[in-house]
PDB file of C-alpha atoms and ligand atoms in Angstrom:
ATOM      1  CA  UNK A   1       0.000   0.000   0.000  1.00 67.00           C
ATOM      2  CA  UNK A   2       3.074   2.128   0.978  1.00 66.00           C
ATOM      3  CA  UNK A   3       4.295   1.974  -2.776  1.00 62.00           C
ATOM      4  CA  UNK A   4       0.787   2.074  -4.278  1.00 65.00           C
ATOM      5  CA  UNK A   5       0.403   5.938  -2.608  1.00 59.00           C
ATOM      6  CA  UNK A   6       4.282   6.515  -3.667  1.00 68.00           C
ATOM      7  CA  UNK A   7       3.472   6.096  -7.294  1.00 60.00           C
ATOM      8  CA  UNK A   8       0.765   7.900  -7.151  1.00 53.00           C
ATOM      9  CA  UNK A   9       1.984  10.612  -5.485  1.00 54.00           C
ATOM     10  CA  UNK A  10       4.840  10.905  -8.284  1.00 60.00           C
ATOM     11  CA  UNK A  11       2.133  10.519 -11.248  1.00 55.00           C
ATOM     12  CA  UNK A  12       0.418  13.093 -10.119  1.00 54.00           C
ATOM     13  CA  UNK A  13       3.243  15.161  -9.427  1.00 52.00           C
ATOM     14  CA  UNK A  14       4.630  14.081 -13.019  1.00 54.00           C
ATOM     15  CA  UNK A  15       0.880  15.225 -14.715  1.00 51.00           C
ATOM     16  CA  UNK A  16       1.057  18.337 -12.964  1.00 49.00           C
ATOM     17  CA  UNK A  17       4.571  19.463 -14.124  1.00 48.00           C
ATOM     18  CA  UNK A  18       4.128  17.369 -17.635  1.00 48.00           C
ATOM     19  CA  UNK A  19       0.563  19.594 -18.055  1.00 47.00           C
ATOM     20  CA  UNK A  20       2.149  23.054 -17.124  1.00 44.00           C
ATOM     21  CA  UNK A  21       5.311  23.361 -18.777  1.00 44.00           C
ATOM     22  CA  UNK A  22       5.214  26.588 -19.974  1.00 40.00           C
ATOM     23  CA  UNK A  23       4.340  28.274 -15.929  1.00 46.00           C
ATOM     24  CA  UNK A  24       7.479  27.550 -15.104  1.00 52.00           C
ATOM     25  CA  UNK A  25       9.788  30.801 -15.669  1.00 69.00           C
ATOM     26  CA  UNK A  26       8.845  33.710 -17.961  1.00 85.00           C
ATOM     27  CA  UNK A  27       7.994  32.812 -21.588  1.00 92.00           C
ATOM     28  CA  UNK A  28      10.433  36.209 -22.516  1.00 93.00           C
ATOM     29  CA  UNK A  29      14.123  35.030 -23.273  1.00 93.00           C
ATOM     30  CA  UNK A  30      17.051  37.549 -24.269  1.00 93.00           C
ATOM     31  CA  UNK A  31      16.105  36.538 -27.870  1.00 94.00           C
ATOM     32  CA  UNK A  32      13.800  39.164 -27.952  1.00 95.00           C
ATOM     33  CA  UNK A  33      17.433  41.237 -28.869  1.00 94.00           C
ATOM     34  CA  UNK A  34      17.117  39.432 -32.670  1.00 95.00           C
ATOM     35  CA  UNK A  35      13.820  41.965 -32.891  1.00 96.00           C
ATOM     36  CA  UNK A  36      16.934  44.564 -33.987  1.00 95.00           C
ATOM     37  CA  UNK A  37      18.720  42.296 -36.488  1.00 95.00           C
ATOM     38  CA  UNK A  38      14.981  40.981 -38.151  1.00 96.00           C
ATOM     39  CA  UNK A  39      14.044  44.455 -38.429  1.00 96.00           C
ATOM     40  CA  UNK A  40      17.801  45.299 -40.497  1.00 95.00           C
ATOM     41  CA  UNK A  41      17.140  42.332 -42.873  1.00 95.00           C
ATOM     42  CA  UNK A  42      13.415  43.873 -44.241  1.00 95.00           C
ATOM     43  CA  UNK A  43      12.968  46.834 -46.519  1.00 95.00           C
ATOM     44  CA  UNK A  44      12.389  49.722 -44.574  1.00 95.00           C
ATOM     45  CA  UNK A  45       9.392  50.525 -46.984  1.00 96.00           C
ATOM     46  CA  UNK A  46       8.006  47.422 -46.815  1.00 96.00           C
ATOM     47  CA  UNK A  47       4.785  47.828 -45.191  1.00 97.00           C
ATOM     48  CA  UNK A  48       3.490  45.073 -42.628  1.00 97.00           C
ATOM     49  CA  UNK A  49      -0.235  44.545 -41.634  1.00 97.00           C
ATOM     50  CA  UNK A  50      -1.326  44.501 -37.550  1.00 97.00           C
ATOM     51  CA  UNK A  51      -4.490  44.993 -35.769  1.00 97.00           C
ATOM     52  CA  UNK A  52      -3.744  46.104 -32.061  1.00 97.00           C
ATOM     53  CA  UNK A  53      -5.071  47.721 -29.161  1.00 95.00           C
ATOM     54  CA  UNK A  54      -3.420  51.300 -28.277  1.00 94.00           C
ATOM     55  CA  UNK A  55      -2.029  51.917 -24.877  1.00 92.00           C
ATOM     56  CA  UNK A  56      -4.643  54.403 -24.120  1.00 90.00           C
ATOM     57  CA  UNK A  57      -7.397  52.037 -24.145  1.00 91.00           C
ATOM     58  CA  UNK A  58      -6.027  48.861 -23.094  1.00 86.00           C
ATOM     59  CA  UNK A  59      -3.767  50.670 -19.863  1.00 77.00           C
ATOM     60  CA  UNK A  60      -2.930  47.809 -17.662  1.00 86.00           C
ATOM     61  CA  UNK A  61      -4.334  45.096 -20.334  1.00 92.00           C
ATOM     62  CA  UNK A  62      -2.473  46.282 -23.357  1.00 94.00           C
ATOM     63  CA  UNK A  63       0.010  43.262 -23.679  1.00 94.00           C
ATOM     64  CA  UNK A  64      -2.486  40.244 -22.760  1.00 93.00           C
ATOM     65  CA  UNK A  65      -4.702  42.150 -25.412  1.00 95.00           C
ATOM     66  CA  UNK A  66      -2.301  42.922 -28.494  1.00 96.00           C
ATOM     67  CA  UNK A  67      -0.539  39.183 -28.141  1.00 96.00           C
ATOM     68  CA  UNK A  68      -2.988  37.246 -30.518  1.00 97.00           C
ATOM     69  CA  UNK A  69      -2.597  39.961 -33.297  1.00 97.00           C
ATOM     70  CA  UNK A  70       1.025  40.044 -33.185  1.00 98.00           C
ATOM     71  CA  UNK A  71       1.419  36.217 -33.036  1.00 98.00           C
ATOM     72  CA  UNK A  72      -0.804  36.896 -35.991  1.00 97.00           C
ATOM     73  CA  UNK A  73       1.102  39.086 -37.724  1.00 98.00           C
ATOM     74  CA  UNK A  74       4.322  37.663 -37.290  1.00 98.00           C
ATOM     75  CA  UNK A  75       2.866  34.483 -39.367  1.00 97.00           C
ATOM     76  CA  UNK A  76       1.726  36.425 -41.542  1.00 97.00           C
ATOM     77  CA  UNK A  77       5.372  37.821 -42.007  1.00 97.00           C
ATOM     78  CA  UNK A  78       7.152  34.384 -41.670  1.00 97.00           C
ATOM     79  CA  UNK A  79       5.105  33.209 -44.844  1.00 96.00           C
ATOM     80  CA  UNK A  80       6.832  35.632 -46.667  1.00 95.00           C
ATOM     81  CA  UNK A  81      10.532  33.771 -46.238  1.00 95.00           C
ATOM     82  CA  UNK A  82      11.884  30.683 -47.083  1.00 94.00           C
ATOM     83  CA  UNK A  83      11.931  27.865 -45.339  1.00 92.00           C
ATOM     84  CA  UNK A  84      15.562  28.078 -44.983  1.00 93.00           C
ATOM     85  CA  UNK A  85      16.080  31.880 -44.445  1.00 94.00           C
ATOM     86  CA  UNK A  86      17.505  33.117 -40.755  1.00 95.00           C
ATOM     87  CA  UNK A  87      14.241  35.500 -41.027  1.00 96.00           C
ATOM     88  CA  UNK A  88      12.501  32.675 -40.952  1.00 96.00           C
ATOM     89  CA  UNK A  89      13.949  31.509 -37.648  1.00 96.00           C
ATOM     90  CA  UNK A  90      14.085  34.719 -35.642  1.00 96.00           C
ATOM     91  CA  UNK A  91      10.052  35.261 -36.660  1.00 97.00           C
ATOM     92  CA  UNK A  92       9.297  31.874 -35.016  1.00 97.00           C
ATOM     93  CA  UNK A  93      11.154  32.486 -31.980  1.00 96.00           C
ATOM     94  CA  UNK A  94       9.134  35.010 -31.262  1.00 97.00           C
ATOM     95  CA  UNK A  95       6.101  33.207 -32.443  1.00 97.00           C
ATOM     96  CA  UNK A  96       7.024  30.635 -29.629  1.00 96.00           C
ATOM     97  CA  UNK A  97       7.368  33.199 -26.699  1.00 96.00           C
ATOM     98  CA  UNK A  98       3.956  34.787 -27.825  1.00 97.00           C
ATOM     99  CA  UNK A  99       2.192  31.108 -27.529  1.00 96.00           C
ATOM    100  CA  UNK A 100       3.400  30.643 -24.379  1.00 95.00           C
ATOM    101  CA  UNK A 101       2.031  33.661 -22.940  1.00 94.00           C
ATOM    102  CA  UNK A 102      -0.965  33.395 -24.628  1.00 94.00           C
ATOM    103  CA  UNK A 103      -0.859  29.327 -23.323  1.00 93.00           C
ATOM    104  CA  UNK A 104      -0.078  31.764 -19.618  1.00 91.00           C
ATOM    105  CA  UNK A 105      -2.965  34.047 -19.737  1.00 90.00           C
ATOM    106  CA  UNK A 106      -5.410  31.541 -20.524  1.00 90.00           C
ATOM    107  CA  UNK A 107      -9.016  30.695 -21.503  1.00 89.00           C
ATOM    108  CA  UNK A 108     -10.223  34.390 -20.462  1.00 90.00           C
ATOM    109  CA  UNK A 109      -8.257  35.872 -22.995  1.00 92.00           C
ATOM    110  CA  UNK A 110     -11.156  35.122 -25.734  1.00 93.00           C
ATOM    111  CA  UNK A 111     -13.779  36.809 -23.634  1.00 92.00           C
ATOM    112  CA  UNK A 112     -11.018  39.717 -22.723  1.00 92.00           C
ATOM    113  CA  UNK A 113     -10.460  40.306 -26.359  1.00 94.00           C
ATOM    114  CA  UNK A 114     -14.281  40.487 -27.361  1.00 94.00           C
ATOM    115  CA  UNK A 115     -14.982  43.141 -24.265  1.00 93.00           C
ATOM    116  CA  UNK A 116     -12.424  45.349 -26.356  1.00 94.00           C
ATOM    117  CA  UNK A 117     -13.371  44.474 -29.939  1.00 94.00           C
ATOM    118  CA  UNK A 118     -14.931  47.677 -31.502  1.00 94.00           C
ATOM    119  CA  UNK A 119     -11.630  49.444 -30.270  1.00 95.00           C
ATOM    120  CA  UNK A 120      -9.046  47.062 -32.293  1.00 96.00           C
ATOM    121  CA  UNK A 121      -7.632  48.925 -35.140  1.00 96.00           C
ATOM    122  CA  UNK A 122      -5.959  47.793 -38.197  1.00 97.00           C
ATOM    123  CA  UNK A 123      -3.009  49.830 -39.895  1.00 97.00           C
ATOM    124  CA  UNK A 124      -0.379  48.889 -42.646  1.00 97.00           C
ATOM    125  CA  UNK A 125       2.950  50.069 -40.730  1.00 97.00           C
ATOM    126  CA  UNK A 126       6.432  50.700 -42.443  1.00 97.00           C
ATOM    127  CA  UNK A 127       9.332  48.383 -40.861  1.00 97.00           C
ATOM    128  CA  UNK A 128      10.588  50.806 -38.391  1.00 97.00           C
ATOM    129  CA  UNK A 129       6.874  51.526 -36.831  1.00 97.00           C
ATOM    130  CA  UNK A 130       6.407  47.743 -36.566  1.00 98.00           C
ATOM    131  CA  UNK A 131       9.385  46.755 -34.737  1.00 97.00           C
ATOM    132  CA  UNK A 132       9.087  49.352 -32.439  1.00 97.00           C
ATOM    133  CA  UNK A 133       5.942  48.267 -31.803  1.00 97.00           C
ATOM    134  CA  UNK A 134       6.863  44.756 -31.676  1.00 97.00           C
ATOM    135  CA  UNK A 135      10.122  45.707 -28.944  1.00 97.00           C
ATOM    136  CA  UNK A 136       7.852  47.716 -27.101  1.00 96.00           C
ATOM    137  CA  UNK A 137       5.623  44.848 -26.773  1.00 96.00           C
ATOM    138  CA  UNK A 138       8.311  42.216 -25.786  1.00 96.00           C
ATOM    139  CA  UNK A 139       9.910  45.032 -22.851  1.00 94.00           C
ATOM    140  CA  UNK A 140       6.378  45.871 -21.696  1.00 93.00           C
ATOM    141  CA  UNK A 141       5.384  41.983 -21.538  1.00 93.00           C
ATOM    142  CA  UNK A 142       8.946  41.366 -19.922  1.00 92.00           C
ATOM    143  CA  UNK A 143       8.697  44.914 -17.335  1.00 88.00           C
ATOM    144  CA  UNK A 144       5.220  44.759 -15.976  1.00 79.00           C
ATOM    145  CA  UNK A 145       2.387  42.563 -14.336  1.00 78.00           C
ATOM    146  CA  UNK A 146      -1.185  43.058 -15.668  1.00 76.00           C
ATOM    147  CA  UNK A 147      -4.566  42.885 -14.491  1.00 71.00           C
ATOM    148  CA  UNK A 148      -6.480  40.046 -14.388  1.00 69.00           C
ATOM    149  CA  UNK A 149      -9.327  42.142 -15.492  1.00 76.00           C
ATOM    150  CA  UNK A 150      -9.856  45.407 -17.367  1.00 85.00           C
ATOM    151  CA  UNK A 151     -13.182  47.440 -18.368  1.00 88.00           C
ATOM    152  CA  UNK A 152     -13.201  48.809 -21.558  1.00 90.00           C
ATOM    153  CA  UNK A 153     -14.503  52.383 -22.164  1.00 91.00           C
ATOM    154  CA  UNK A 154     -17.333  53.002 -23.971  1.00 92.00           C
ATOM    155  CA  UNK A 155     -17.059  51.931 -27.711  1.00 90.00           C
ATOM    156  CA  UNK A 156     -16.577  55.135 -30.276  1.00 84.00           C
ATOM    157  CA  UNK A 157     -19.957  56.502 -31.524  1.00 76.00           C
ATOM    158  CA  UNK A 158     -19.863  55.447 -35.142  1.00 63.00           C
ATOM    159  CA  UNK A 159     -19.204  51.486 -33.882  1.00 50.00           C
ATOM    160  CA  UNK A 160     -22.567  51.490 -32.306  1.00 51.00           C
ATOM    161  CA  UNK A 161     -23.991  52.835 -34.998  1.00 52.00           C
ATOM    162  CA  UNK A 162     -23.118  49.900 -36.985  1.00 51.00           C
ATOM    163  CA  UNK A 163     -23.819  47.799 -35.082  1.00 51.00           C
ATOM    164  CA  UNK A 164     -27.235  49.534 -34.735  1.00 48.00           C
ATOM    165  CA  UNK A 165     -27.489  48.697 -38.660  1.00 46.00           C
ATOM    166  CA  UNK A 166     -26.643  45.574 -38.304  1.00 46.00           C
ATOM    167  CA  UNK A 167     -28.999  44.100 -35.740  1.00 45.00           C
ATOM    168  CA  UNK A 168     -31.904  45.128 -37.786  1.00 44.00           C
ATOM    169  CA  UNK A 169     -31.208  43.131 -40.619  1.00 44.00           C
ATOM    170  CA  UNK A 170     -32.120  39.191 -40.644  1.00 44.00           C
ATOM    171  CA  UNK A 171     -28.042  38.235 -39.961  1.00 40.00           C
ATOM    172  CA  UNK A 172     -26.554  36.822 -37.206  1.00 41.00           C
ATOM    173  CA  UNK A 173     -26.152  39.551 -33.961  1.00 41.00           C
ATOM    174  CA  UNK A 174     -23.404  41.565 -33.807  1.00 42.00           C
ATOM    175  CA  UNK A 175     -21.096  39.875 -31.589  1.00 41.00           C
ATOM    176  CA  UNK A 176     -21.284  36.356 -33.630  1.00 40.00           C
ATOM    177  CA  UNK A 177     -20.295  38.348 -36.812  1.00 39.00           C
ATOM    178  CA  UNK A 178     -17.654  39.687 -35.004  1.00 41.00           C
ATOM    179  CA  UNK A 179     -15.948  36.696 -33.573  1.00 42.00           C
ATOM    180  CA  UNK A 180     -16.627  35.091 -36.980  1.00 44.00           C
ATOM    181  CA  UNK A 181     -14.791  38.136 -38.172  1.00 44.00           C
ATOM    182  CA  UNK A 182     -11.845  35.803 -37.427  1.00 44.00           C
ATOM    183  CA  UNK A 183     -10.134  38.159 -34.743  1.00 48.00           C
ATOM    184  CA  UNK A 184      -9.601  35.045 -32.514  1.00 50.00           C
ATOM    185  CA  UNK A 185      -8.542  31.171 -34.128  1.00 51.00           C
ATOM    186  CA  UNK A 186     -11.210  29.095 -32.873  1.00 52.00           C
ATOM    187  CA  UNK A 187      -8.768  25.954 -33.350  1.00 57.00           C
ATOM    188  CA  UNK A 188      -6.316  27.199 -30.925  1.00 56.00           C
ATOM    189  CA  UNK A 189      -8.528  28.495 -28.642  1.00 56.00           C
ATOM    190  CA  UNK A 190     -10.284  24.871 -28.465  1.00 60.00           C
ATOM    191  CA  UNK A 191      -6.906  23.123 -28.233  1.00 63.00           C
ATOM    192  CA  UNK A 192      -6.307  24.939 -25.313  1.00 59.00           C
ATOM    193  CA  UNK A 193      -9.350  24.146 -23.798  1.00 64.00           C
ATOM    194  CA  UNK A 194      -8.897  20.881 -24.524  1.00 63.00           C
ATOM    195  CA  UNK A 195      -5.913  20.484 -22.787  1.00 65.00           C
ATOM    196  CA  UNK A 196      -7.265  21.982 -19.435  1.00 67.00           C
ATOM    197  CA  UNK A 197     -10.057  19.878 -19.649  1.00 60.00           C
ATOM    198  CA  UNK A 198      -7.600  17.088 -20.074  1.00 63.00           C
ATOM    199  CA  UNK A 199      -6.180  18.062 -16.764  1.00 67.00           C
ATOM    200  CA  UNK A 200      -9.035  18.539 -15.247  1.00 65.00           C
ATOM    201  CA  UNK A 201     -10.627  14.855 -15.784  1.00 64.00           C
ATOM    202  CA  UNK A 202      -7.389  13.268 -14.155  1.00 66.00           C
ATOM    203  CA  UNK A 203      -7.805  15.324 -10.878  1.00 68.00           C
ATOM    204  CA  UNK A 204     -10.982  12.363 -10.052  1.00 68.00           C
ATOM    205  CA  UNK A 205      -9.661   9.581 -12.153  1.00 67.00           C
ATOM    206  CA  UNK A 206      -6.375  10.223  -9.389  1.00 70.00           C
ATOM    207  CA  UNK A 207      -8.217  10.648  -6.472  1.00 75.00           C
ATOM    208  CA  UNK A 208     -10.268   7.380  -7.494  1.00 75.00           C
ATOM    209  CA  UNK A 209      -6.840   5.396  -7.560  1.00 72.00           C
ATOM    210  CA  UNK A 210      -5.703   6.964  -3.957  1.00 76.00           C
ATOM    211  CA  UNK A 211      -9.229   6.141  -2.442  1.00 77.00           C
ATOM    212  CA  UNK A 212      -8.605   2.190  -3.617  1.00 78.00           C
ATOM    213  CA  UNK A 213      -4.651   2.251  -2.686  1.00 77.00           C
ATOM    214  CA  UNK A 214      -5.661   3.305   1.225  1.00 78.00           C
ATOM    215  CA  UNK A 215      -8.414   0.384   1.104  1.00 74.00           C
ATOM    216  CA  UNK A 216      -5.837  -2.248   0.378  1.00 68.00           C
TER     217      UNK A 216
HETATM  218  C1  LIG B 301      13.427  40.846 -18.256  1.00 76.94           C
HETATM  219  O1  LIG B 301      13.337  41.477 -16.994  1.00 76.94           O
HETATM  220  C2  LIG B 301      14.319  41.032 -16.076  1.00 76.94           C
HETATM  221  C3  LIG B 301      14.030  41.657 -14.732  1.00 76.94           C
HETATM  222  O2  LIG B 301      13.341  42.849 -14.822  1.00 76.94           O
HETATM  223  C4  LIG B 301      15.693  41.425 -16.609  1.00 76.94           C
HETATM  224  O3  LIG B 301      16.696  40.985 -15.699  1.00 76.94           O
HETATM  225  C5  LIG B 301      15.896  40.734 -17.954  1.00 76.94           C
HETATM  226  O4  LIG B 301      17.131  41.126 -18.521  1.00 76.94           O
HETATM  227  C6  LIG B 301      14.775  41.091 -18.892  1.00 76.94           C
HETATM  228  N1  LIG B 301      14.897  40.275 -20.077  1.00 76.94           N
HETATM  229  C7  LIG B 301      14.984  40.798 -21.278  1.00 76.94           C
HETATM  230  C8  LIG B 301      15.144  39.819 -22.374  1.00 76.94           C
HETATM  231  O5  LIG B 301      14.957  42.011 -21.471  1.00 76.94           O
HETATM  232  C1  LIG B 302       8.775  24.716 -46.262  1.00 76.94           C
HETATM  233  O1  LIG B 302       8.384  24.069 -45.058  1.00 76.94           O
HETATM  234  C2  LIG B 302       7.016  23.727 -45.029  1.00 76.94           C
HETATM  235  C3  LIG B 302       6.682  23.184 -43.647  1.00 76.94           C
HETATM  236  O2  LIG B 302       7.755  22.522 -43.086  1.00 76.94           O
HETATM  237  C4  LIG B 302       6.728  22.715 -46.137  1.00 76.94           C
HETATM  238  O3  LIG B 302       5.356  22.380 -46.134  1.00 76.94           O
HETATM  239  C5  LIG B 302       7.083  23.335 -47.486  1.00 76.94           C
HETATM  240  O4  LIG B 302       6.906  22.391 -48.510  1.00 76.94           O
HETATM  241  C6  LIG B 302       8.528  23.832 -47.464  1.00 76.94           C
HETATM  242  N1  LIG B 302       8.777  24.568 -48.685  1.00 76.94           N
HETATM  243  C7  LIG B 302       9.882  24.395 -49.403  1.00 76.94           C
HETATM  244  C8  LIG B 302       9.989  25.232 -50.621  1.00 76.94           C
HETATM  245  O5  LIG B 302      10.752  23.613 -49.080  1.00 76.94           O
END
């Protein structure tokens, strides 16, 4: 019985640490200082497509809002190398740090990013205006602990007015059209649910196998 409970004890240890990797130590590595040497290897007139959130809205939420987007974008840029260029390489290192965090902040990070939808805007940005952005981001994410939960203010006039439009018209309400409007991947937002719901079923099947060690 004494080694039943040991081996337990050490699975669920082992599920715990084998189901929450990424927790352990901050997701931001000094590779963020390849941001410089991406950002020398692109045209500075090449322009480069992001939706974010400004500061001003977001305040204490801005990086835990803007880190879908910019995992976004940065595929978007990736696609545009070949397989074997060092571009290539440097884009998906950052593309790695940005999944953990989002893998970090969680399942509320759908529901954050829908609070703040009609204040998303999307701009074409030269090189430079990018990778400032993108640096900024990285120091800010590094620098600084967020909220758990921010209010957004009021949505701009002309939004509701839209949305006004649109809710008279036989089509689906307003907020469906704007999830559909593909501002969050459904597929990664399920395979993260999945895998807390994988956790989540072992936490009885374990206590099931502790309840039958102590009988024998
Ligand atoms: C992140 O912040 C820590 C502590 O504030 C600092 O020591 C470290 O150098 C920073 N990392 C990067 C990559 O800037
Ligand atoms: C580049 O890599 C991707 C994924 O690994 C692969 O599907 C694609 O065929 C590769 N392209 C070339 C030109 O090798």
């Amino acid at each position: 019985s004494q080694i039943w409970i040991r081996t337990c004890v050490h699975l669920l240890l082992y599920i715990t640490v084998a189901a929450y990797p990424s927790e352990i130590g901050n997701p931001i590595t000094d590779d963020i200082k390849k941001i410089s040497l991406l950002k020398q290897n692109i045209p500075k007139d090449y322009k480069i497509t992001v939706q974010y959130l400004p500061k001003e809205v977001s305040s204490m939420c801005w990086v835990q809002l803007n880190v879908f987007h910019l995992e976004e974008s940065l595929k978007d840029l990736a696609q545009k190398f070949g397989n074997i260029s060092s571009n290539k390489d440097y884009i998906a290192t950052f593309i790695q740090m940005l999944q953990e965090m989002r893998y970090i902040i969680g399942n509320s990070l759908e529901s954050s990013m829908l609070e703040f939808q009609c204040h998303y805007r999307e701009e074409k940005w030269l090189t430079p205006r990018y990778f400032q952005f993108v640096e900024d981001f990285f120091n800010t994410a590094n620098s600084s602990r967020e909220d758990e939960d921010c209010e957004p203010p009021p949505c701009p006039a002309t939004i509701k007015a839209t949305t006004t439009t649109l809710a008279t018209m036989p089509t689906p309400p307003p907020t469906q059209i704007r999830s559909q409007d593909g501002s969050m991947n459904p597929r990664v937002l399920t395979e993260i649910m999945k895998k807390s719901l994988y956790s989540l079923l072992f936490i009885p099947v374990i206590a099931a196998v502790l309840l039958l060690a102590w009988k024998v």
